[in-house]
Coordinates of C-alpha atoms in Angstrom, one line a residue:
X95 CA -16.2 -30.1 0.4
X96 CA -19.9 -31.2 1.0
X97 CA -20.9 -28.0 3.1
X98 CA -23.3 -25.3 1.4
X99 CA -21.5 -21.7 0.1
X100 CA -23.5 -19.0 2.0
X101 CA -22.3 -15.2 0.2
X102 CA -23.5 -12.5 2.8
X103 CA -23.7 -9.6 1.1
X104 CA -25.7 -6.4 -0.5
X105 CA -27.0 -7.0 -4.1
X106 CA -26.0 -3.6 -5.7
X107 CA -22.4 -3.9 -5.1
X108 CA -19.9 -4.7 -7.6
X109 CA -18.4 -7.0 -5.8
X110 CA -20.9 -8.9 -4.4
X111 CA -22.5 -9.0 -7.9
X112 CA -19.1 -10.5 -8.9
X113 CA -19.2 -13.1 -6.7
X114 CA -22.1 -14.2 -7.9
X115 CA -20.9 -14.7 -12.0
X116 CA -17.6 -16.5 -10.0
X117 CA -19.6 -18.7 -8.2
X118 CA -22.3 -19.4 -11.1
X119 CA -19.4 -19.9 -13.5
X120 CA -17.4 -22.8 -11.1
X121 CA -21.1 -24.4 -11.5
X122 CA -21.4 -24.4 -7.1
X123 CA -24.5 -24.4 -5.6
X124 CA -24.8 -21.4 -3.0
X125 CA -27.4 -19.4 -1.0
X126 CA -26.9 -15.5 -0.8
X127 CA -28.2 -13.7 2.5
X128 CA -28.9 -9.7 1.8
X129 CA -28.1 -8.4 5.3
X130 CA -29.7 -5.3 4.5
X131 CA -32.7 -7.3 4.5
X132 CA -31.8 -10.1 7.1
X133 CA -29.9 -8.4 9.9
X134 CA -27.1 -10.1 11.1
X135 CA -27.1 -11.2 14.5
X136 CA -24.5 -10.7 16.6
X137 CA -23.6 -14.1 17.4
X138 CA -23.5 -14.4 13.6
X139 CA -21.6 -11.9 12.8
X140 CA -19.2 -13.2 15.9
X141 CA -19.2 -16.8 14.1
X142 CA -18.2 -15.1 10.9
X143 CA -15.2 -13.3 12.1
X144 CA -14.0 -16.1 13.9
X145 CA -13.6 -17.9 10.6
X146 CA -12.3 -15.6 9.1
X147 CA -9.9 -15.5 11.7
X148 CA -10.7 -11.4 12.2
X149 CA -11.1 -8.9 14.2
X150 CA -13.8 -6.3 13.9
X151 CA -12.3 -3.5 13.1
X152 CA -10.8 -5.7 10.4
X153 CA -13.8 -6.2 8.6
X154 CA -14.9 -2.2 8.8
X155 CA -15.7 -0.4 5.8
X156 CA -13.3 2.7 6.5
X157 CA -14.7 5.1 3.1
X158 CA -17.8 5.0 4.7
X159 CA -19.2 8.3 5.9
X160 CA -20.9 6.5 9.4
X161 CA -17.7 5.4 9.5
X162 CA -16.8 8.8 10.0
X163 CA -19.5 10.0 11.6
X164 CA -19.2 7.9 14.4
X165 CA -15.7 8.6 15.1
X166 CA -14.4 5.2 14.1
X167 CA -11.2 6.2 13.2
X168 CA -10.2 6.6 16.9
X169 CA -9.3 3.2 18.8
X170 CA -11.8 4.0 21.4
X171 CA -14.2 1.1 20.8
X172 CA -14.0 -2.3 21.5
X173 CA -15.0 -5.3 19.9
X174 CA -18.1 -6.0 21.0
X175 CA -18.9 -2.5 20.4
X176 CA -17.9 -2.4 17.0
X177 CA -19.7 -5.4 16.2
X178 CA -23.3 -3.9 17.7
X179 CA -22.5 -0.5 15.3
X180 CA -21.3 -2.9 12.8
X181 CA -25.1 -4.8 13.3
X182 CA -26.8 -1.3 14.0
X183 CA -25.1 -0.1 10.6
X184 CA -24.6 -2.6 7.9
X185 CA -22.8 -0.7 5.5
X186 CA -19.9 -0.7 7.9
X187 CA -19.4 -4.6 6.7
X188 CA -16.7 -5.3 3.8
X189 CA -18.5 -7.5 1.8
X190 CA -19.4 -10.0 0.5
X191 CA -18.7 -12.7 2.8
X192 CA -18.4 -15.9 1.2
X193 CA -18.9 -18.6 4.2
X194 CA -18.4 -22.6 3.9
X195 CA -18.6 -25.0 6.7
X196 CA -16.1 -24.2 9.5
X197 CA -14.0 -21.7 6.9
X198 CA -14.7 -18.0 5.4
X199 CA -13.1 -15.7 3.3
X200 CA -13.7 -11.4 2.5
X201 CA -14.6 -12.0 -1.3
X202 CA -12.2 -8.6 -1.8
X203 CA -10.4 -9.6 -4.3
X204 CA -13.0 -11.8 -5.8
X205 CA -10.3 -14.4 -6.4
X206 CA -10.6 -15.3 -2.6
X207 CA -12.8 -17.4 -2.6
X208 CA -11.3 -19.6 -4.6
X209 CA -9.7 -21.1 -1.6
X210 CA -13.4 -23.1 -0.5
X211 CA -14.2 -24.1 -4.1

């Protein structure tokens, strides 16, 4: 596969931090985008769960407490709206995101993204 690995993800996580030894280990070349620190957009973030053939509510970090705050848990919200709290609140994204080409995976387990090696 000649396309560039692109992790999206925050650095202090475990796994995030793990998918950086796997990737480092299978000797791939790969760019790592903190999201903290460069927002998604929310075409992006669009982009991304269409590879990885998701919806948004999907990818939502459930245990965290804006998760809770904002009253997640009920169905009330749509897509579009959970992407724009999803963009306004970056810890609600299960990560990392291990991107390549026209495919991506949820690197939870790590082992996933074994599939675009």
């Amino acid at each position: 596969m000649p396309h560039n690995i692109t992790i999206y993800e925050k650095p202090t996580c475990t796994k995030c931090r793990e998918m950086d030894k796997l990737l480092r280990a299978s000797g791939v070349s790969f760019e790592k985008v903190n999201y903290y620190l460069e927002p998604l957009t929310k075409k992006k973030l669009g982009e991304l769960l269409g590879k990885l053939k998701m919806k948004p509510r999907d990818l939502l970090r459930t245990s965290e407490p804006v998760y809770r705050e904002l009253g997640l848990s009920k169905g009330e919200f749509t897509d579009e709206e959970i992407i724009s709290l999803m963009i306004k609140h970056p810890d609600l994204i299960q990560r990392p995101i291990v991107e390549r080409g026209n495919r991506a995976v949820l690197g939870r387990p790590t082992e996933n993204v074994k599939t675009l090696l």
